[in-house]
Amino acid sequence: MKIEAITLRELQIPLVHFFETSFGRTYTRRVLLLTLHCDGLEGWGECVAGEDPYYSEEYIDGAWDVIVRYLGPSLLGTTLHAGREVPTLLAKVREHRMAKGALENAAWDAEAQEKGIPLWKLLNGTRREIACGVSLGIQDSHDQLLQKIDIELAAGYQRIKLKVKQGWDVDVLEKARACWPDILLSCDANSAYTLNDFEHLKSFDRFKLLMIEQPLWSDDFYFHARLQKQVQTAICLDEAIRSSRDAEAALELGACRIVNIKVGRIGGFSDAIAVHDVAQRFGVPVWCGGMLESGVGRSHNVALSTLPNFKLPGDVSASKRYWKEDIIEPEVEVSPQGTIAITDKPGRGYDLRQDLIESLTVRQETLRAASR
Ligand code: OSB
Ligand code: MG
């Protein structure tokens, strides 16, 4: 596959319902899609960076810039045999993992098409269906949240994750547990707590949560390890695990007992698979996180979730929870049992709705290999 051109597109898509975390509220997702044009094939990738540098230091305008100036030119004109070859070509640029991941995953997407096999098989997946949970943001009221939990449980979702922060934590967890004593319930703090909150976090044990996700700083293992020794509930790391080396260090330290894998945060399928493998070696289950992806990133998350150590329900939920219309056909659908069925279609397994993509695009730029 010779990389002849790379197209960047920004789509603006309003969310069906705003999404609020401890770092802020999003109403409209600005989605950065990448297309690798190679030998008549089109590999697609999604850069999951946020609108602002709050979840991590990456943000969509920064990702766009680093792709145009540095990462795109490193790939243009090269001949690839596999998505796996991409990380080495981009290694000179430090970090910018979400930007790199979009390019790498687009190459895997093209590779699967070229080989005529499903992307999930190319990734060495084994599952024919994956288990789904939902992530529910901070709402305007407790009642609104309880209503949403009710709707998602009725739809079949197997695990409910609640976003928490100081002032929106024990009260909502208490109420949710009182209504649903036996469901798989977890919480995600996106780094909202500090060393002063250990006693407070210990009090979460009474809610019998499946996990507490990323309670402390986004770059920390050491204090998470200290906290994990003091709480019964499993700690799960999201933001802090950026590579397989991080996973190894965190697990050796005992910083968590569960790992959230987001292919964008880690910077592409190759190292996401390596994180999966490290966790498996430690006997630690992983699950697939989400970044409010459009259908492109969502289909990649579905494929990744078929690997064997994805043993807990992911934040990979139905397209319609996010978008009035998704840009893929069919949309990602979740069964009444809370699962997504995996098909044998080659490539990412979902077609693109080019017309809809066009109409949602607010900016576009194509980089071309210099002709000799
Ligand atoms: O921490 O998992 C997170 C969304 C944006 C940024 C960070 C996170 C999230 C989610 C949403 O929890 C997961 C999803 O439904 O895509
Ligand atoms: Mg998280």
Tab-separated table of C-alpha atoms and ligand atoms in Angstrom:
chain	number	residue	atom	x	y	z
A	1	MET	CA	0.000	0.000	0.000
A	2	LYS	CA	1.656	3.205	-1.142
A	3	ILE	CA	0.409	6.212	0.833
A	4	GLU	CA	-0.419	8.657	-1.965
A	5	ALA	CA	-2.478	11.191	-0.034
A	6	ILE	CA	-4.006	11.871	3.350
A	7	THR	CA	-7.266	13.754	3.785
A	8	LEU	CA	-8.133	15.431	7.072
A	9	ARG	CA	-11.740	16.357	7.777
A	10	GLU	CA	-13.352	18.092	10.699
A	11	LEU	CA	-16.984	17.181	11.238
A	12	GLN	CA	-19.181	18.954	13.742
A	13	ILE	CA	-21.893	16.734	15.115
A	14	PRO	CA	-24.280	17.724	17.907
A	15	LEU	CA	-24.644	15.144	20.686
A	16	VAL	CA	-28.170	13.871	21.323
A	17	HIS	CA	-27.576	14.800	24.978
A	18	PHE	CA	-24.748	16.894	26.437
A	19	PHE	CA	-21.934	14.968	28.126
A	20	GLU	CA	-20.444	16.300	31.369
A	21	THR	CA	-17.355	15.053	33.203
A	22	SER	CA	-15.391	16.494	36.121
A	23	PHE	CA	-13.572	18.669	33.565
A	24	GLY	CA	-16.526	20.114	31.690
A	25	ARG	CA	-19.556	19.786	29.435
A	26	THR	CA	-19.673	19.011	25.682
A	27	TYR	CA	-22.711	19.739	23.486
A	28	THR	CA	-21.226	19.280	20.024
A	29	ARG	CA	-18.408	16.925	19.112
A	30	ARG	CA	-15.769	18.178	16.730
A	31	VAL	CA	-14.631	14.966	15.046
A	32	LEU	CA	-11.316	14.711	13.185
A	33	LEU	CA	-11.417	11.992	10.523
A	34	LEU	CA	-8.429	10.890	8.468
A	35	THR	CA	-8.394	9.068	5.172
A	36	LEU	CA	-5.290	7.336	3.864
A	37	HIS	CA	-5.455	7.038	0.092
A	38	CYS	CA	-3.394	4.071	-1.034
A	39	ASP	CA	-3.537	2.057	-4.261
A	40	GLY	CA	-7.230	2.741	-4.754
A	41	LEU	CA	-8.017	1.796	-1.154
A	42	GLU	CA	-9.206	4.194	1.518
A	43	GLY	CA	-8.244	3.511	5.111
A	44	TRP	CA	-10.154	5.572	7.671
A	45	GLY	CA	-9.140	6.641	11.144
A	46	GLU	CA	-10.590	8.915	13.816
A	47	CYS	CA	-8.545	11.181	16.039
A	48	VAL	CA	-10.375	11.069	19.374
A	49	ALA	CA	-8.792	14.226	20.817
A	50	GLY	CA	-11.251	16.469	22.631
A	51	GLU	CA	-12.283	19.970	21.671
A	52	ASP	CA	-10.113	21.275	24.520
A	53	PRO	CA	-6.934	19.958	26.195
A	54	TYR	CA	-8.754	18.840	29.363
A	55	TYR	CA	-8.926	15.023	29.250
A	56	SER	CA	-5.315	15.028	28.042
A	57	GLU	CA	-3.024	17.639	26.536
A	58	GLU	CA	-4.205	16.766	23.035
A	59	TYR	CA	-7.006	18.716	21.363
A	60	ILE	CA	-8.385	18.672	17.876
A	61	ASP	CA	-6.729	21.828	16.504
A	62	GLY	CA	-3.365	20.732	17.887
A	63	ALA	CA	-3.796	17.254	16.409
A	64	TRP	CA	-4.714	18.728	13.029
A	65	ASP	CA	-1.573	20.881	13.089
A	66	VAL	CA	0.836	18.108	14.100
A	67	ILE	CA	-0.604	15.791	11.445
A	68	VAL	CA	-0.256	18.418	8.699
A	69	ARG	CA	3.236	19.551	9.704
A	70	TYR	CA	4.913	16.371	10.956
A	71	LEU	CA	3.033	13.080	11.040
A	72	GLY	CA	1.377	13.193	7.609
A	73	PRO	CA	4.642	14.035	5.773
A	74	SER	CA	6.376	11.103	7.564
A	75	LEU	CA	3.921	8.672	5.971
A	76	LEU	CA	3.309	10.254	2.564
A	77	GLY	CA	5.047	8.424	-0.258
A	78	THR	CA	5.965	5.404	1.860
A	79	THR	CA	4.911	1.876	1.017
A	80	LEU	CA	3.364	-0.018	3.898
A	81	HIS	CA	2.606	-3.700	4.207
A	82	ALA	CA	0.834	-3.474	7.551
A	83	GLY	CA	-0.611	-1.038	10.085
A	84	ARG	CA	2.026	-2.330	12.495
A	85	GLU	CA	4.723	-0.517	10.528
A	86	VAL	CA	3.285	2.923	11.255
A	87	PRO	CA	4.506	3.560	14.846
A	88	THR	CA	8.185	3.342	13.819
A	89	LEU	CA	7.614	5.848	11.024
A	90	LEU	CA	6.053	8.325	13.475
A	91	ALA	CA	8.364	7.664	16.425
A	92	LYS	CA	10.440	10.812	16.015
A	93	VAL	CA	7.505	12.939	17.189
A	94	ARG	CA	7.045	12.720	20.932
A	95	GLU	CA	3.598	11.953	22.376
A	96	HIS	CA	0.634	13.217	20.255
A	97	ARG	CA	-0.719	9.707	20.633
A	98	MET	CA	-4.269	10.408	19.512
A	99	ALA	CA	-2.988	12.027	16.320
A	100	LYS	CA	-0.639	9.093	15.672
A	101	GLY	CA	-3.358	6.582	16.519
A	102	ALA	CA	-5.698	8.014	13.897
A	103	LEU	CA	-3.054	7.473	11.205
A	104	GLU	CA	-2.031	4.034	12.417
A	105	ASN	CA	-5.594	2.802	12.706
A	106	ALA	CA	-6.410	4.092	9.230
A	107	ALA	CA	-3.515	1.954	7.973
A	108	TRP	CA	-4.893	-1.136	9.763
A	109	ASP	CA	-8.300	-0.333	8.277
A	110	ALA	CA	-6.747	-0.273	4.782
A	111	GLU	CA	-4.723	-3.427	5.474
A	112	ALA	CA	-7.852	-5.359	6.464
A	113	GLN	CA	-9.554	-4.242	3.252
A	114	GLU	CA	-6.530	-5.158	1.143
A	115	LYS	CA	-6.408	-8.633	2.687
A	116	GLY	CA	-10.183	-9.006	2.423
A	117	ILE	CA	-10.530	-9.965	6.090
A	118	PRO	CA	-12.414	-8.361	8.976
A	119	LEU	CA	-10.375	-5.849	10.974
A	120	TRP	CA	-11.159	-7.738	14.196
A	121	LYS	CA	-9.515	-10.874	12.784
A	122	LEU	CA	-6.472	-8.880	11.699
A	123	LEU	CA	-6.203	-7.686	15.325
A	124	ASN	CA	-6.342	-11.342	16.454
A	125	GLY	CA	-9.760	-10.943	18.050
A	126	THR	CA	-11.716	-14.026	19.062
A	127	ARG	CA	-15.110	-12.851	20.316
A	128	ARG	CA	-18.250	-13.060	18.157
A	129	GLU	CA	-20.073	-10.613	20.395
A	130	ILE	CA	-18.911	-7.992	22.840
A	131	ALA	CA	-20.433	-6.817	26.122
A	132	CYS	CA	-21.568	-3.209	26.451
A	133	GLY	CA	-21.975	-0.740	29.249
A	134	VAL	CA	-22.753	2.974	29.293
A	135	SER	CA	-20.991	5.993	30.703
A	136	LEU	CA	-23.446	8.519	32.130
A	137	GLY	CA	-22.256	12.065	32.545
A	138	ILE	CA	-23.047	14.496	35.338
A	139	GLN	CA	-26.638	15.712	34.935
A	140	ASP	CA	-28.605	18.758	36.035
A	141	SER	CA	-30.350	16.765	38.771
A	142	HIS	CA	-30.254	13.427	40.552
A	143	ASP	CA	-33.680	12.535	39.191
A	144	GLN	CA	-32.509	13.113	35.635
A	145	LEU	CA	-29.608	10.738	36.243
A	146	LEU	CA	-31.769	8.032	37.829
A	147	GLN	CA	-34.131	8.254	34.876
A	148	LYS	CA	-31.237	7.782	32.477
A	149	ILE	CA	-29.951	4.750	34.382
A	150	ASP	CA	-33.433	3.261	34.178
A	151	ILE	CA	-33.564	3.766	30.402
A	152	GLU	CA	-30.121	2.230	29.807
A	153	LEU	CA	-30.839	-0.809	31.985
A	154	ALA	CA	-34.124	-1.334	30.136
A	155	ALA	CA	-32.168	-1.190	26.864
A	156	GLY	CA	-30.050	-4.102	28.138
A	157	TYR	CA	-26.725	-2.467	29.008
A	158	GLN	CA	-24.693	-4.701	31.326
A	159	ARG	CA	-22.834	-2.067	33.317
A	160	ILE	CA	-23.564	1.505	34.364
A	161	LYS	CA	-20.685	3.917	34.896
A	162	LEU	CA	-21.367	7.252	36.564
A	163	LYS	CA	-19.145	10.275	36.224
A	164	VAL	CA	-18.296	11.643	39.661
A	165	LYS	CA	-16.601	14.658	41.230
A	166	GLN	CA	-16.701	16.383	44.624
A	167	GLY	CA	-20.343	17.226	45.294
A	168	TRP	CA	-21.623	14.722	42.710
A	169	ASP	CA	-20.520	11.372	44.101
A	170	VAL	CA	-21.717	9.666	47.299
A	171	ASP	CA	-25.261	11.034	47.030
A	172	VAL	CA	-25.771	9.777	43.484
A	173	LEU	CA	-24.019	6.454	44.130
A	174	GLU	CA	-26.154	5.987	47.243
A	175	LYS	CA	-29.368	6.622	45.325
A	176	ALA	CA	-28.373	4.457	42.359
A	177	ARG	CA	-27.449	1.571	44.669
A	178	ALA	CA	-30.697	1.933	46.598
A	179	CYS	CA	-32.704	1.608	43.361
A	180	TRP	CA	-30.560	-1.147	41.802
A	181	PRO	CA	-28.771	-3.213	44.501
A	182	ASP	CA	-27.337	-5.849	42.149
A	183	ILE	CA	-26.255	-4.171	38.912
A	184	LEU	CA	-22.629	-3.770	37.804
A	185	LEU	CA	-22.034	-0.162	38.824
A	186	SER	CA	-18.810	1.832	38.555
A	187	CYS	CA	-17.688	5.442	38.719
A	188	ASP	CA	-15.166	7.570	36.831
A	189	ALA	CA	-13.617	10.657	38.414
A	190	ASN	CA	-11.326	11.813	35.599
A	191	SER	CA	-8.749	12.827	38.208
A	192	ALA	CA	-11.134	14.843	40.402
A	193	TYR	CA	-9.604	13.766	43.754
A	194	THR	CA	-6.355	14.275	45.661
A	195	LEU	CA	-4.480	12.880	48.657
A	196	ASN	CA	-6.899	14.716	50.953
A	197	ASP	CA	-9.750	12.535	49.685
A	198	PHE	CA	-8.514	9.048	50.665
A	199	GLU	CA	-10.983	8.702	53.547
A	200	HIS	CA	-13.760	9.954	51.295
A	201	LEU	CA	-12.816	7.459	48.555
A	202	LYS	CA	-12.644	4.630	51.109
A	203	SER	CA	-16.269	5.367	51.940
A	204	PHE	CA	-17.170	4.339	48.344
A	205	ASP	CA	-16.479	0.702	49.334
A	206	ARG	CA	-19.979	0.474	50.759
A	207	PHE	CA	-21.461	0.851	47.255
A	208	LYS	CA	-19.834	-2.399	46.060
A	209	LEU	CA	-18.650	-0.790	42.850
A	210	LEU	CA	-17.041	-2.815	40.089
A	211	MET	CA	-14.304	-0.165	40.005
A	212	ILE	CA	-13.322	3.431	40.659
A	213	GLU	CA	-11.829	4.818	37.449
A	214	GLN	CA	-8.916	7.282	37.508
A	215	PRO	CA	-9.635	8.935	40.874
A	216	LEU	CA	-6.258	10.762	41.104
A	217	TRP	CA	-3.921	12.677	38.797
A	218	SER	CA	-3.809	11.755	35.137
A	219	ASP	CA	-0.068	11.012	35.222
A	220	ASP	CA	0.127	9.127	38.504
A	221	PHE	CA	0.792	5.476	39.433
A	222	TYR	CA	2.417	5.870	42.840
A	223	PHE	CA	-0.454	7.440	44.766
A	224	HIS	CA	-2.976	5.220	43.010
A	225	ALA	CA	-0.954	2.255	44.329
A	226	ARG	CA	-1.154	3.725	47.824
A	227	LEU	CA	-4.891	4.261	47.432
A	228	GLN	CA	-5.423	0.750	46.040
A	229	LYS	CA	-3.887	-0.668	49.243
A	230	GLN	CA	-6.451	1.228	51.298
A	231	VAL	CA	-9.672	0.620	49.371
A	232	GLN	CA	-11.387	-2.705	48.745
A	233	THR	CA	-12.886	-1.561	45.454
A	234	ALA	CA	-10.734	-2.171	42.365
A	235	ILE	CA	-9.049	0.927	40.964
A	236	CYS	CA	-9.106	1.189	37.161
A	237	LEU	CA	-6.656	3.434	35.341
A	238	ASP	CA	-7.675	5.303	32.194
A	239	GLU	CA	-5.723	8.567	31.608
A	240	ALA	CA	-2.540	7.326	33.320
A	241	ILE	CA	-1.935	4.336	31.020
A	242	ARG	CA	-0.494	5.634	27.759
A	243	SER	CA	1.612	2.668	26.670
A	244	SER	CA	2.401	-0.977	27.340
A	245	ARG	CA	5.370	0.218	29.383
A	246	ASP	CA	2.965	2.252	31.545
A	247	ALA	CA	0.739	-0.810	31.947
A	248	GLU	CA	3.711	-2.869	33.078
A	249	ALA	CA	4.817	-0.226	35.595
A	250	ALA	CA	1.308	0.390	36.956
A	251	LEU	CA	0.554	-3.301	37.395
A	252	GLU	CA	3.910	-4.060	38.961
A	253	LEU	CA	3.294	-1.248	41.452
A	254	GLY	CA	-0.255	-2.397	42.168
A	255	ALA	CA	-1.701	0.941	41.037
A	256	CYS	CA	-4.866	-0.689	39.675
A	257	ARG	CA	-6.627	-4.030	39.311
A	258	ILE	CA	-8.447	-3.190	36.046
A	259	VAL	CA	-7.261	-1.360	32.920
A	260	ASN	CA	-9.315	0.820	30.574
A	261	ILE	CA	-7.951	0.617	27.022
A	262	LYS	CA	-8.604	3.508	24.659
A	263	VAL	CA	-6.828	3.014	21.394
A	264	GLY	CA	-6.482	6.778	20.865
A	265	ARG	CA	-5.009	7.500	24.284
A	266	ILE	CA	-2.437	4.742	23.755
A	267	GLY	CA	-1.712	5.871	20.203
A	268	GLY	CA	-2.888	3.098	17.906
A	269	PHE	CA	-3.795	-0.565	17.663
A	270	SER	CA	-0.232	-1.928	17.948
A	271	ASP	CA	0.423	-0.646	21.434
A	272	ALA	CA	-3.225	-1.066	22.504
A	273	ILE	CA	-2.801	-4.782	21.773
A	274	ALA	CA	0.461	-4.730	23.742
A	275	VAL	CA	-1.339	-3.156	26.747
A	276	HIS	CA	-3.981	-5.872	26.439
A	277	ASP	CA	-1.244	-8.527	26.467
A	278	VAL	CA	0.587	-7.061	29.466
A	279	ALA	CA	-2.643	-6.955	31.487
A	280	GLN	CA	-3.434	-10.535	30.468
A	281	ARG	CA	-0.015	-11.653	31.694
A	282	PHE	CA	-0.765	-10.030	35.065
A	283	GLY	CA	-4.215	-11.655	35.198
A	284	VAL	CA	-5.811	-8.189	35.053
A	285	PRO	CA	-8.977	-7.739	32.942
A	286	VAL	CA	-9.320	-4.855	30.486
A	287	TRP	CA	-12.290	-3.124	28.891
A	288	CYS	CA	-12.645	-0.723	25.997
A	289	GLY	CA	-13.159	2.925	26.884
A	290	GLY	CA	-14.843	5.501	24.674
A	291	MET	CA	-14.271	9.122	23.650
A	292	LEU	CA	-17.721	9.906	22.221
A	293	GLU	CA	-16.599	8.514	18.860
A	294	SER	CA	-18.356	8.790	15.541
A	295	GLY	CA	-18.979	5.577	13.627
A	296	VAL	CA	-15.387	5.339	12.381
A	297	GLY	CA	-13.762	5.304	15.825
A	298	ARG	CA	-16.673	3.309	17.194
A	299	SER	CA	-16.222	0.524	14.615
A	300	HIS	CA	-12.524	0.390	15.512
A	301	ASN	CA	-13.431	0.107	19.216
A	302	VAL	CA	-15.836	-2.721	18.404
A	303	ALA	CA	-13.066	-4.594	16.544
A	304	LEU	CA	-10.542	-4.117	19.364
A	305	SER	CA	-13.044	-5.323	21.974
A	306	THR	CA	-13.026	-8.809	20.405
A	307	LEU	CA	-9.608	-9.602	21.916
A	308	PRO	CA	-9.809	-12.262	24.636
A	309	ASN	CA	-8.798	-10.202	27.691
A	310	PHE	CA	-11.611	-7.659	27.117
A	311	LYS	CA	-13.460	-9.377	29.938
A	312	LEU	CA	-15.587	-6.502	31.244
A	313	PRO	CA	-18.341	-4.534	29.462
A	314	GLY	CA	-16.907	-1.557	27.568
A	315	ASP	CA	-18.046	2.029	27.023
A	316	VAL	CA	-18.777	0.976	23.451
A	317	SER	CA	-22.463	1.675	23.163
A	318	ALA	CA	-25.009	2.151	20.389
A	319	SER	CA	-24.580	4.972	17.854
A	320	LYS	CA	-28.036	6.312	18.663
A	321	ARG	CA	-27.041	7.132	22.241
A	322	TYR	CA	-24.762	9.820	20.824
A	323	TRP	CA	-25.994	10.878	17.387
A	324	LYS	CA	-29.277	11.522	15.649
A	325	GLU	CA	-27.655	9.837	12.664
A	326	ASP	CA	-24.243	8.163	12.675
A	327	ILE	CA	-21.931	8.361	9.657
A	328	ILE	CA	-21.811	4.579	9.245
A	329	GLU	CA	-24.269	2.107	7.774
A	330	PRO	CA	-25.527	0.078	9.550
A	331	GLU	CA	-25.155	2.018	12.784
A	332	VAL	CA	-23.650	0.275	15.822
A	333	GLU	CA	-26.577	-1.434	17.502
A	334	VAL	CA	-26.813	-3.069	20.905
A	335	SER	CA	-29.019	-6.104	21.545
A	336	PRO	CA	-31.529	-6.345	24.429
A	337	GLN	CA	-28.865	-8.506	26.123
A	338	GLY	CA	-26.419	-5.598	26.010
A	339	THR	CA	-24.155	-7.007	23.312
A	340	ILE	CA	-22.875	-5.992	19.883
A	341	ALA	CA	-22.744	-8.790	17.312
A	342	ILE	CA	-19.512	-9.142	15.323
A	343	THR	CA	-19.863	-9.757	11.594
A	344	ASP	CA	-17.566	-11.438	9.074
A	345	LYS	CA	-17.610	-8.453	6.727
A	346	PRO	CA	-14.126	-7.518	5.514
A	347	GLY	CA	-12.551	-4.296	6.760
A	348	ARG	CA	-14.116	-2.328	9.591
A	349	GLY	CA	-17.472	-4.026	9.004
A	350	TYR	CA	-19.521	-0.831	8.648
A	351	ASP	CA	-19.915	1.201	5.441
A	352	LEU	CA	-19.452	4.961	5.371
A	353	ARG	CA	-22.267	7.370	4.571
A	354	GLN	CA	-20.259	9.637	2.292
A	355	ASP	CA	-23.114	12.113	1.739
A	356	LEU	CA	-23.645	12.595	5.444
A	357	ILE	CA	-19.895	12.925	6.007
A	358	GLU	CA	-19.789	15.634	3.326
A	359	SER	CA	-22.673	17.538	4.825
A	360	LEU	CA	-21.199	17.475	8.354
A	361	THR	CA	-17.711	18.508	7.220
A	362	VAL	CA	-16.710	22.051	8.179
A	363	ARG	CA	-13.083	21.924	7.051
A	364	GLN	CA	-11.004	19.657	4.873
A	365	GLU	CA	-7.396	19.464	3.739
A	366	THR	CA	-5.544	16.955	1.575
A	367	LEU	CA	-1.837	16.272	1.862
A	368	ARG	CA	-0.173	14.690	-1.166
A	369	ALA	CA	3.103	12.873	-1.671
A	370	ALA	CA	5.531	15.068	-3.585
A	371	SER	CA	5.618	13.829	-7.176
A	372	ARG	CA	9.116	12.988	-8.332
B	1	OSB	O1	-12.982	9.192	30.910
B	1	OSB	O2	-13.891	7.596	29.884
B	1	OSB	C1	-13.683	8.806	29.986
B	1	OSB	C2	-15.704	10.712	27.353
B	1	OSB	C3	-14.819	11.715	27.026
B	1	OSB	C4	-13.619	11.785	27.692
B	1	OSB	C5	-13.291	10.849	28.671
B	1	OSB	C6	-14.159	9.824	28.983
B	1	OSB	C7	-15.402	9.776	28.333
B	1	OSB	C8	-16.424	8.795	28.643
B	1	OSB	C9	-17.454	8.523	27.570
B	1	OSB	O3	-16.556	8.263	29.718
B	1	OSB	C10	-17.398	7.165	27.027
B	1	OSB	C11	-18.251	7.069	25.795
B	1	OSB	O4	-19.442	6.837	25.958
B	1	OSB	O5	-17.730	7.231	24.666
B	2	MG	MG	-12.368	7.456	32.017
